[in-house]
Amino acid sequence: MLTIQKARSLHGTLSVPGDKSISHRSIMLGAIAEGDTVVRGFLKSADCLATLECFRRLGVSIEEVPASVSADPKEPSEEAALIIHGVGLHGLHAPDGVELNAENSGTTVRLLSGILAGQSFSSHITGDSSLQKRPMARIIRPLTEMGILVASNNDDNRLPLRIAGGVPRGIRYTSPVASAQVKSCVLLAGLYAEDPTFFTEPALSRNHTELMLGAFGGNLKIRKSRDSEAVTTILYPGTVLTGQNIIVPGDISSAAYFLAAGLLVRNSEVTLRNVGINETRDGMLRVIRAMGGQMTLSNVHMEGKEPVADITVSSSRLHGTEIGGALIPTLIDELPVIAVMAAAAEGKTVIRDAGELRVKESDRLAAIAENLRKMGIRVDESEDGMVIYGGTLSGAAVDPLGDHRLAMAFSVAGLISQTPTTILDETCVNISYPNFYGDLALLS
Ligand code: S3P
């Protein structure tokens, strides 16, 4: 249990840890590429370590090279790195009767399932009790269409799954949800097909798989619809993937808590360095602008295929806004902390088209509404969103339900509450940001 007191001000500069989505993908693509992949800035959090462990079980050697500080001022110090010794598309080994365990990580299980679909062996994959409740029909359906046998142990489209490997068929698939996990699963399975794979989603979800596959030598095309927000990604198989050097940018989803805190706490100015601002992830920045937040971007540059920037925010009077449509996939993980910003803003904020939040690590719509109400804020919840009426927050006891994003979002709420807020079990921040509270202390 952790008690958060109202903050007087927040000041300082932080480098948030590496992007979770990019870290997962760096291991996966590194593993199935030819040659070595060197990853710097890898996020060592529980979710990404679950991916790392799964690939070790599949026979991939992954070295962890610690950071070294050079004694000679002329020689540069070396950042910690991972070296993944790629085994090629067909070099993975059956994990000898053991179940692969994705722990709490939806990205691990859904992306890995796409790769397992193309293997010459069958695999079993499971996860922790939270992941076992999350829907897997969204990947079972397209993989089955690709001709791959995927069986859910309890016949309920949930984990554990048994994936009989094979040669997936290239398909044309239209996903009802804009989900990068589903898209990546299908594209990764498509690497093993003979024909191209077409994946259409209602709006563009994060495109890190496509960007990284392109850098590794994959052949992809993107087609935007003329009359809707729909986007089709086409993967042409048959190219060789070659190991790369990857620098993982800071995670905008982790930066989001400090951006919100810097805007909400009085007399504050906070800079976050080296944050990934890929346009499929930058919805938080657009919402900050729409709510009247003071924010500047500097040192904008590319880190490989990913744009990054330093972002500075300062205390601002925020006002309500409307969030929906194609904006939602670009800020899906930031919605809990955006809801906290809305709770402290003037006027009302409307969030719609966010039904996906009900199937994350918790039912985030229900949990946000319940906890904001406990803090004295009026919230009208709907099936796919909510209306939040800005007001004054009072402290409350918040149960984050084992969901890292709820723990961090309500910690930010605690910084601006009139009375102390307790987070009942804050250790779940390990999923994406193990040192979250240490970094918060640096700004206080
Ligand atoms: C992720 C995609 C998103 C996001 C998750 C990470 C990814 O999930 O919520 O935290 O790395 O592909 P969906 O694809 O299910 O929206």
PDB file of N, CA and C and ligand atoms in Angstrom, residues 20-21 25 107 138 178-181 206 332-333 360, ligand 1:
ATOM      1  N   LYS A  20       7.392   0.046 -24.392  1.00  0.00           N
ATOM      2  CA  LYS A  20       7.028  -1.362 -24.152  1.00  0.00           C
ATOM      3  C   LYS A  20       6.739  -2.077 -25.467  1.00  0.00           C
ATOM      4  N   SER A  21       5.950  -1.464 -26.325  1.00  0.00           N
ATOM      5  CA  SER A  21       5.579  -2.122 -27.590  1.00  0.00           C
ATOM      6  C   SER A  21       6.818  -2.392 -28.443  1.00  0.00           C
ATOM      7  N   ARG A  25       8.701  -6.095 -29.598  1.00  0.00           N
ATOM      8  CA  ARG A  25       8.930  -6.392 -31.020  1.00  0.00           C
ATOM      9  C   ARG A  25      10.403  -6.572 -31.331  1.00  0.00           C
ATOM     10  N   THR A 107       0.408  -8.363 -25.277  1.00  0.00           N
ATOM     11  CA  THR A 107       1.254  -8.216 -26.467  1.00  0.00           C
ATOM     12  C   THR A 107       2.061  -9.496 -26.687  1.00  0.00           C
ATOM     13  N   ARG A 138     -10.198 -12.842 -30.966  1.00  0.00           N
ATOM     14  CA  ARG A 138      -9.707 -11.875 -31.951  1.00  0.00           C
ATOM     15  C   ARG A 138      -8.463 -12.358 -32.709  1.00  0.00           C
ATOM     16  N   ALA A 178      -9.628  -1.798 -34.023  1.00  0.00           N
ATOM     17  CA  ALA A 178      -8.309  -1.259 -34.362  1.00  0.00           C
ATOM     18  C   ALA A 178      -7.357  -1.720 -33.272  1.00  0.00           C
ATOM     19  N   SER A 179      -6.734  -2.873 -33.487  1.00  0.00           N
ATOM     20  CA  SER A 179      -5.841  -3.426 -32.464  1.00  0.00           C
ATOM     21  C   SER A 179      -4.511  -3.800 -33.095  1.00  0.00           C
ATOM     22  N   ALA A 180      -3.448  -3.187 -32.559  1.00  0.00           N
ATOM     23  CA  ALA A 180      -2.103  -3.494 -33.079  1.00  0.00           C
ATOM     24  C   ALA A 180      -1.694  -4.912 -32.717  1.00  0.00           C
ATOM     25  N   GLN A 181      -2.251  -5.422 -31.633  1.00  0.00           N
ATOM     26  CA  GLN A 181      -1.885  -6.797 -31.254  1.00  0.00           C
ATOM     27  C   GLN A 181      -2.449  -7.788 -32.261  1.00  0.00           C
ATOM     28  N   ARG A 206      -1.259   1.378 -33.591  1.00  0.00           N
ATOM     29  CA  ARG A 206       0.201   1.613 -33.574  1.00  0.00           C
ATOM     30  C   ARG A 206       0.894   0.747 -34.628  1.00  0.00           C
ATOM     31  N   ILE A 332      -4.889   4.893 -26.575  1.00  0.00           N
ATOM     32  CA  ILE A 332      -5.691   3.897 -25.864  1.00  0.00           C
ATOM     33  C   ILE A 332      -5.169   3.637 -24.442  1.00  0.00           C
ATOM     34  N   ASP A 333      -3.843   3.560 -24.275  1.00  0.00           N
ATOM     35  CA  ASP A 333      -3.308   3.250 -22.942  1.00  0.00           C
ATOM     36  C   ASP A 333      -3.237   4.477 -22.038  1.00  0.00           C
ATOM     37  N   LYS A 360      -8.941  -4.636 -21.305  1.00  0.00           N
ATOM     38  CA  LYS A 360      -7.502  -4.476 -21.020  1.00  0.00           C
ATOM     39  C   LYS A 360      -7.175  -5.265 -19.750  1.00  0.00           C
TER      40      LYS A 360
HETATM   41  C1  S3P B   1      -0.114  -2.895 -27.783  1.00  0.00           C
HETATM   42  C2  S3P B   1      -1.319  -2.605 -28.351  1.00  0.00           C
HETATM   43  C3  S3P B   1      -2.475  -2.096 -27.599  1.00  0.00           C
HETATM   44  C4  S3P B   1      -2.066  -1.577 -26.232  1.00  0.00           C
HETATM   45  C5  S3P B   1      -1.105  -2.489 -25.521  1.00  0.00           C
HETATM   46  C6  S3P B   1       0.146  -2.676 -26.356  1.00  0.00           C
HETATM   47  C7  S3P B   1       0.969  -3.428 -28.639  1.00  0.00           C
HETATM   48  O1  S3P B   1      -3.398  -3.161 -27.425  1.00  0.00           O
HETATM   49  O2  S3P B   1      -3.205  -1.366 -25.427  1.00  0.00           O
HETATM   50  O3  S3P B   1      -0.749  -1.961 -24.265  1.00  0.00           O
HETATM   51  O4  S3P B   1       2.142  -3.419 -28.212  1.00  0.00           O
HETATM   52  O5  S3P B   1       0.669  -3.853 -29.763  1.00  0.00           O
HETATM   53  P1  S3P B   1      -4.481  -3.481 -28.579  1.00  0.00           P
HETATM   54  O6  S3P B   1      -3.729  -3.789 -29.791  1.00  0.00           O
HETATM   55  O7  S3P B   1      -5.250  -4.668 -28.105  1.00  0.00           O
HETATM   56  O8  S3P B   1      -5.322  -2.254 -28.678  1.00  0.00           O
END
